[in-house]
Amino acid sequence: MAKRVMKLSAAAIAIAAFAAGSSINSLLPDREAVLNETFPVHGTVEQAVEIRTGSVSVGDVGTARTVTRFGATAQTSAVFLTFTVTYVPNGIETSVAPIEVEGGNSHVFGGIQPYGGLLKCGASQAGLAVSCPLAVEIAKDALAGASVRIYNYSSASGDDVAVIDLGISEEDATELIATAGTFEIADPSYGGAKP
């Protein structure tokens, strides 16, 4: 009888341990989730942020209702957030992309824009700064609290991502929307010191 109780107790302990292990294992992230996790490096406007492939910064923040690029014009009833990305490659990659804007409402804006452009910056040689004027169409209610996310080239997961807080308050957003005009996306410019 005692042996039978001990065998039952040992079986119960083994089942309980298995159940506890399974429960703990279900709380842990899977391998793919770990490999695809990004590593945010935070910064603010005009501040250089070091990511794996070089140094990036964002400046010249503004808004527009009309954007022109290579003779093509796009208008919006929302707003174009305009800014300049400066990238100094370290020799690993010559470009940074994709570049996205996360609005204060947590929506993500990017991809092909109404004027036909993609949000990217480059190409440049190691140590040579390239500055790229960009515009992304976003909802007006996304402007306050918006940030720019700049990924290492073709690495939207499993790598560094610069997260640049644009510092736009509700009051700033109201003023930026009221004064939005026309923005011409110029060619990238080269040279200068590190951002």
JSON list of N, CA and C in Angstrom, two decimals, residues 63-76 79-83 113-119 132-137 180-188:
[
{"chain": "A", "resi": 63, "resn": "THR", "atom": "N", "xyz": [5.42, 71.27, -41.93]},
{"chain": "A", "resi": 63, "resn": "THR", "atom": "CA", "xyz": [4.25, 70.64, -42.55]},
{"chain": "A", "resi": 63, "resn": "THR", "atom": "C", "xyz": [3.97, 71.30, -43.89]},
{"chain": "A", "resi": 64, "resn": "ALA", "atom": "N", "xyz": [3.18, 70.60, -44.70]},
{"chain": "A", "resi": 64, "resn": "ALA", "atom": "CA", "xyz": [2.76, 71.13, -46.01]},
{"chain": "A", "resi": 64, "resn": "ALA", "atom": "C", "xyz": [1.43, 70.51, -46.37]},
{"chain": "A", "resi": 65, "resn": "ARG", "atom": "N", "xyz": [0.68, 71.22, -47.20]},
{"chain": "A", "resi": 65, "resn": "ARG", "atom": "CA", "xyz": [-0.55, 70.68, -47.78]},
{"chain": "A", "resi": 65, "resn": "ARG", "atom": "C", "xyz": [-0.29, 70.20, -49.20]},
{"chain": "A", "resi": 66, "resn": "THR", "atom": "N", "xyz": [0.76, 70.77, -49.83]},
{"chain": "A", "resi": 66, "resn": "THR", "atom": "CA", "xyz": [1.13, 70.42, -51.19]},
{"chain": "A", "resi": 66, "resn": "THR", "atom": "C", "xyz": [2.62, 70.08, -51.22]},
{"chain": "A", "resi": 67, "resn": "VAL", "atom": "N", "xyz": [2.95, 68.98, -51.89]},
{"chain": "A", "resi": 67, "resn": "VAL", "atom": "CA", "xyz": [4.34, 68.56, -52.03]},
{"chain": "A", "resi": 67, "resn": "VAL", "atom": "C", "xyz": [4.65, 68.38, -53.51]},
{"chain": "A", "resi": 68, "resn": "THR", "atom": "N", "xyz": [5.81, 68.89, -53.93]},
{"chain": "A", "resi": 68, "resn": "THR", "atom": "CA", "xyz": [6.25, 68.68, -55.31]},
{"chain": "A", "resi": 68, "resn": "THR", "atom": "C", "xyz": [7.57, 67.93, -55.31]},
{"chain": "A", "resi": 69, "resn": "ARG", "atom": "N", "xyz": [7.71, 67.06, -56.31]},
{"chain": "A", "resi": 69, "resn": "ARG", "atom": "CA", "xyz": [8.94, 66.29, -56.46]},
{"chain": "A", "resi": 69, "resn": "ARG", "atom": "C", "xyz": [9.10, 65.92, -57.93]},
{"chain": "A", "resi": 70, "resn": "PHE", "atom": "N", "xyz": [10.19, 66.34, -58.53]},
{"chain": "A", "resi": 70, "resn": "PHE", "atom": "CA", "xyz": [10.48, 66.06, -59.94]},
{"chain": "A", "resi": 70, "resn": "PHE", "atom": "C", "xyz": [9.32, 66.45, -60.84]},
{"chain": "A", "resi": 71, "resn": "GLY", "atom": "N", "xyz": [8.70, 67.57, -60.55]},
{"chain": "A", "resi": 71, "resn": "GLY", "atom": "CA", "xyz": [7.59, 68.06, -61.38]},
{"chain": "A", "resi": 71, "resn": "GLY", "atom": "C", "xyz": [6.23, 67.49, -61.03]},
{"chain": "A", "resi": 72, "resn": "ALA", "atom": "N", "xyz": [6.19, 66.44, -60.22]},
{"chain": "A", "resi": 72, "resn": "ALA", "atom": "CA", "xyz": [4.90, 65.87, -59.79]},
{"chain": "A", "resi": 72, "resn": "ALA", "atom": "C", "xyz": [4.43, 66.60, -58.54]},
{"chain": "A", "resi": 73, "resn": "THR", "atom": "N", "xyz": [3.14, 66.86, -58.47]},
{"chain": "A", "resi": 73, "resn": "THR", "atom": "CA", "xyz": [2.57, 67.57, -57.33]},
{"chain": "A", "resi": 73, "resn": "THR", "atom": "C", "xyz": [1.50, 66.71, -56.68]},
{"chain": "A", "resi": 74, "resn": "ALA", "atom": "N", "xyz": [1.49, 66.70, -55.36]},
{"chain": "A", "resi": 74, "resn": "ALA", "atom": "CA", "xyz": [0.46, 65.98, -54.60]},
{"chain": "A", "resi": 74, "resn": "ALA", "atom": "C", "xyz": [-0.11, 66.91, -53.55]},
{"chain": "A", "resi": 75, "resn": "GLN", "atom": "N", "xyz": [-1.42, 66.87, -53.40]},
{"chain": "A", "resi": 75, "resn": "GLN", "atom": "CA", "xyz": [-2.09, 67.65, -52.37]},
{"chain": "A", "resi": 75, "resn": "GLN", "atom": "C", "xyz": [-2.81, 66.70, -51.43]},
{"chain": "A", "resi": 76, "resn": "THR", "atom": "N", "xyz": [-3.07, 67.18, -50.23]},
{"chain": "A", "resi": 76, "resn": "THR", "atom": "CA", "xyz": [-3.76, 66.34, -49.25]},
{"chain": "A", "resi": 76, "resn": "THR", "atom": "C", "xyz": [-4.74, 67.17, -48.44]},
{"chain": "A", "resi": 79, "resn": "VAL", "atom": "N", "xyz": [-2.32, 66.21, -43.87]},
{"chain": "A", "resi": 79, "resn": "VAL", "atom": "CA", "xyz": [-1.14, 67.07, -43.81]},
{"chain": "A", "resi": 79, "resn": "VAL", "atom": "C", "xyz": [0.08, 66.23, -44.15]},
{"chain": "A", "resi": 80, "resn": "PHE", "atom": "N", "xyz": [1.04, 66.85, -44.82]},
{"chain": "A", "resi": 80, "resn": "PHE", "atom": "CA", "xyz": [2.34, 66.22, -45.04]},
{"chain": "A", "resi": 80, "resn": "PHE", "atom": "C", "xyz": [3.26, 66.68, -43.92]},
{"chain": "A", "resi": 81, "resn": "LEU", "atom": "N", "xyz": [3.87, 65.76, -43.21]},
{"chain": "A", "resi": 81, "resn": "LEU", "atom": "CA", "xyz": [4.91, 66.07, -42.24]},
{"chain": "A", "resi": 81, "resn": "LEU", "atom": "C", "xyz": [6.21, 66.10, -43.03]},
{"chain": "A", "resi": 82, "resn": "THR", "atom": "N", "xyz": [6.91, 67.22, -42.97]},
{"chain": "A", "resi": 82, "resn": "THR", "atom": "CA", "xyz": [8.16, 67.36, -43.72]},
{"chain": "A", "resi": 82, "resn": "THR", "atom": "C", "xyz": [9.34, 67.39, -42.74]},
{"chain": "A", "resi": 83, "resn": "PHE", "atom": "N", "xyz": [10.45, 66.81, -43.16]},
{"chain": "A", "resi": 83, "resn": "PHE", "atom": "CA", "xyz": [11.65, 66.78, -42.32]},
{"chain": "A", "resi": 83, "resn": "PHE", "atom": "C", "xyz": [12.83, 66.38, -43.18]},
{"chain": "A", "resi": 113, "resn": "GLN", "atom": "N", "xyz": [4.53, 57.31, -51.23]},
{"chain": "A", "resi": 113, "resn": "GLN", "atom": "CA", "xyz": [3.77, 58.53, -50.93]},
{"chain": "A", "resi": 113, "resn": "GLN", "atom": "C", "xyz": [3.00, 59.01, -52.17]},
{"chain": "A", "resi": 114, "resn": "PRO", "atom": "N", "xyz": [1.99, 59.87, -51.99]},
{"chain": "A", "resi": 114, "resn": "PRO", "atom": "CA", "xyz": [1.17, 60.34, -53.11]},
{"chain": "A", "resi": 114, "resn": "PRO", "atom": "C", "xyz": [1.96, 61.04, -54.22]},
{"chain": "A", "resi": 115, "resn": "TYR", "atom": "N", "xyz": [3.12, 61.59, -53.90]},
{"chain": "A", "resi": 115, "resn": "TYR", "atom": "CA", "xyz": [3.95, 62.25, -54.91]},
{"chain": "A", "resi": 115, "resn": "TYR", "atom": "C", "xyz": [4.89, 61.26, -55.60]},
{"chain": "A", "resi": 116, "resn": "GLY", "atom": "N", "xyz": [4.78, 59.98, -55.25]},
{"chain": "A", "resi": 116, "resn": "GLY", "atom": "CA", "xyz": [5.55, 58.94, -55.92]},
{"chain": "A", "resi": 116, "resn": "GLY", "atom": "C", "xyz": [6.86, 58.60, -55.27]},
{"chain": "A", "resi": 117, "resn": "GLY", "atom": "N", "xyz": [7.16, 59.14, -54.13]},
{"chain": "A", "resi": 117, "resn": "GLY", "atom": "CA", "xyz": [8.44, 58.87, -53.48]},
{"chain": "A", "resi": 117, "resn": "GLY", "atom": "C", "xyz": [8.35, 57.83, -52.39]},
{"chain": "A", "resi": 118, "resn": "LEU", "atom": "N", "xyz": [9.48, 57.18, -52.12]},
{"chain": "A", "resi": 118, "resn": "LEU", "atom": "CA", "xyz": [9.63, 56.27, -51.00]},
{"chain": "A", "resi": 118, "resn": "LEU", "atom": "C", "xyz": [10.41, 56.99, -49.91]},
{"chain": "A", "resi": 119, "resn": "LEU", "atom": "N", "xyz": [10.19, 56.59, -48.68]},
{"chain": "A", "resi": 119, "resn": "LEU", "atom": "CA", "xyz": [10.90, 57.21, -47.56]},
{"chain": "A", "resi": 119, "resn": "LEU", "atom": "C", "xyz": [12.19, 56.46, -47.30]},
{"chain": "A", "resi": 132, "resn": "CYS", "atom": "N", "xyz": [18.61, 64.18, -46.71]},
{"chain": "A", "resi": 132, "resn": "CYS", "atom": "CA", "xyz": [17.48, 63.88, -47.60]},
{"chain": "A", "resi": 132, "resn": "CYS", "atom": "C", "xyz": [16.22, 64.56, -47.09]},
{"chain": "A", "resi": 133, "resn": "PRO", "atom": "N", "xyz": [15.68, 65.53, -47.87]},
{"chain": "A", "resi": 133, "resn": "PRO", "atom": "CA", "xyz": [14.39, 66.11, -47.50]},
{"chain": "A", "resi": 133, "resn": "PRO", "atom": "C", "xyz": [13.28, 65.11, -47.81]},
{"chain": "A", "resi": 134, "resn": "LEU", "atom": "N", "xyz": [12.37, 64.91, -46.87]},
{"chain": "A", "resi": 134, "resn": "LEU", "atom": "CA", "xyz": [11.32, 63.92, -47.01]},
{"chain": "A", "resi": 134, "resn": "LEU", "atom": "C", "xyz": [9.97, 64.51, -46.59]},
{"chain": "A", "resi": 135, "resn": "ALA", "atom": "N", "xyz": [8.91, 63.90, -47.07]},
{"chain": "A", "resi": 135, "resn": "ALA", "atom": "CA", "xyz": [7.55, 64.28, -46.66]},
{"chain": "A", "resi": 135, "resn": "ALA", "atom": "C", "xyz": [6.71, 63.02, -46.59]},
{"chain": "A", "resi": 136, "resn": "VAL", "atom": "N", "xyz": [5.94, 62.90, -45.54]},
{"chain": "A", "resi": 136, "resn": "VAL", "atom": "CA", "xyz": [5.04, 61.75, -45.37]},
{"chain": "A", "resi": 136, "resn": "VAL", "atom": "C", "xyz": [3.64, 62.27, -45.04]},
{"chain": "A", "resi": 137, "resn": "GLU", "atom": "N", "xyz": [2.65, 61.72, -45.74]},
{"chain": "A", "resi": 137, "resn": "GLU", "atom": "CA", "xyz": [1.27, 62.12, -45.50]},
{"chain": "A", "resi": 137, "resn": "GLU", "atom": "C", "xyz": [0.77, 61.43, -44.24]},
{"chain": "A", "resi": 180, "resn": "ALA", "atom": "N", "xyz": [0.60, 75.25, -42.75]},
{"chain": "A", "resi": 180, "resn": "ALA", "atom": "CA", "xyz": [1.08, 74.32, -43.79]},
{"chain": "A", "resi": 180, "resn": "ALA", "atom": "C", "xyz": [0.93, 74.95, -45.17]},
{"chain": "A", "resi": 181, "resn": "GLY", "atom": "N", "xyz": [2.00, 74.91, -45.95]},
{"chain": "A", "resi": 181, "resn": "GLY", "atom": "CA", "xyz": [1.99, 75.49, -47.29]},
{"chain": "A", "resi": 181, "resn": "GLY", "atom": "C", "xyz": [2.42, 74.49, -48.33]},
{"chain": "A", "resi": 182, "resn": "THR", "atom": "N", "xyz": [3.45, 74.86, -49.10]},
{"chain": "A", "resi": 182, "resn": "THR", "atom": "CA", "xyz": [3.97, 74.00, -50.16]},
{"chain": "A", "resi": 182, "resn": "THR", "atom": "C", "xyz": [5.41, 73.62, -49.82]},
{"chain": "A", "resi": 183, "resn": "PHE", "atom": "N", "xyz": [5.78, 72.39, -50.12]},
{"chain": "A", "resi": 183, "resn": "PHE", "atom": "CA", "xyz": [7.12, 71.88, -49.84]},
{"chain": "A", "resi": 183, "resn": "PHE", "atom": "C", "xyz": [7.65, 71.21, -51.09]},
{"chain": "A", "resi": 184, "resn": "GLU", "atom": "N", "xyz": [8.83, 71.62, -51.52]},
{"chain": "A", "resi": 184, "resn": "GLU", "atom": "CA", "xyz": [9.47, 70.98, -52.66]},
{"chain": "A", "resi": 184, "resn": "GLU", "atom": "C", "xyz": [10.55, 70.04, -52.16]},
{"chain": "A", "resi": 185, "resn": "ILE", "atom": "N", "xyz": [10.44, 68.79, -52.55]},
{"chain": "A", "resi": 185, "resn": "ILE", "atom": "CA", "xyz": [11.45, 67.81, -52.14]},
{"chain": "A", "resi": 185, "resn": "ILE", "atom": "C", "xyz": [12.65, 67.95, -53.06]},
{"chain": "A", "resi": 186, "resn": "ALA", "atom": "N", "xyz": [13.72, 68.50, -52.53]},
{"chain": "A", "resi": 186, "resn": "ALA", "atom": "CA", "xyz": [14.93, 68.71, -53.30]},
{"chain": "A", "resi": 186, "resn": "ALA", "atom": "C", "xyz": [15.76, 67.43, -53.35]},
{"chain": "A", "resi": 187, "resn": "ASP", "atom": "N", "xyz": [16.76, 67.41, -54.23]},
{"chain": "A", "resi": 187, "resn": "ASP", "atom": "CA", "xyz": [17.69, 66.29, -54.29]},
{"chain": "A", "resi": 187, "resn": "ASP", "atom": "C", "xyz": [18.46, 66.20, -52.98]},
{"chain": "A", "resi": 188, "resn": "PRO", "atom": "N", "xyz": [18.93, 65.02, -52.61]},
{"chain": "A", "resi": 188, "resn": "PRO", "atom": "CA", "xyz": [19.79, 64.92, -51.42]},
{"chain": "A", "resi": 188, "resn": "PRO", "atom": "C", "xyz": [21.03, 65.78, -51.59]}
]
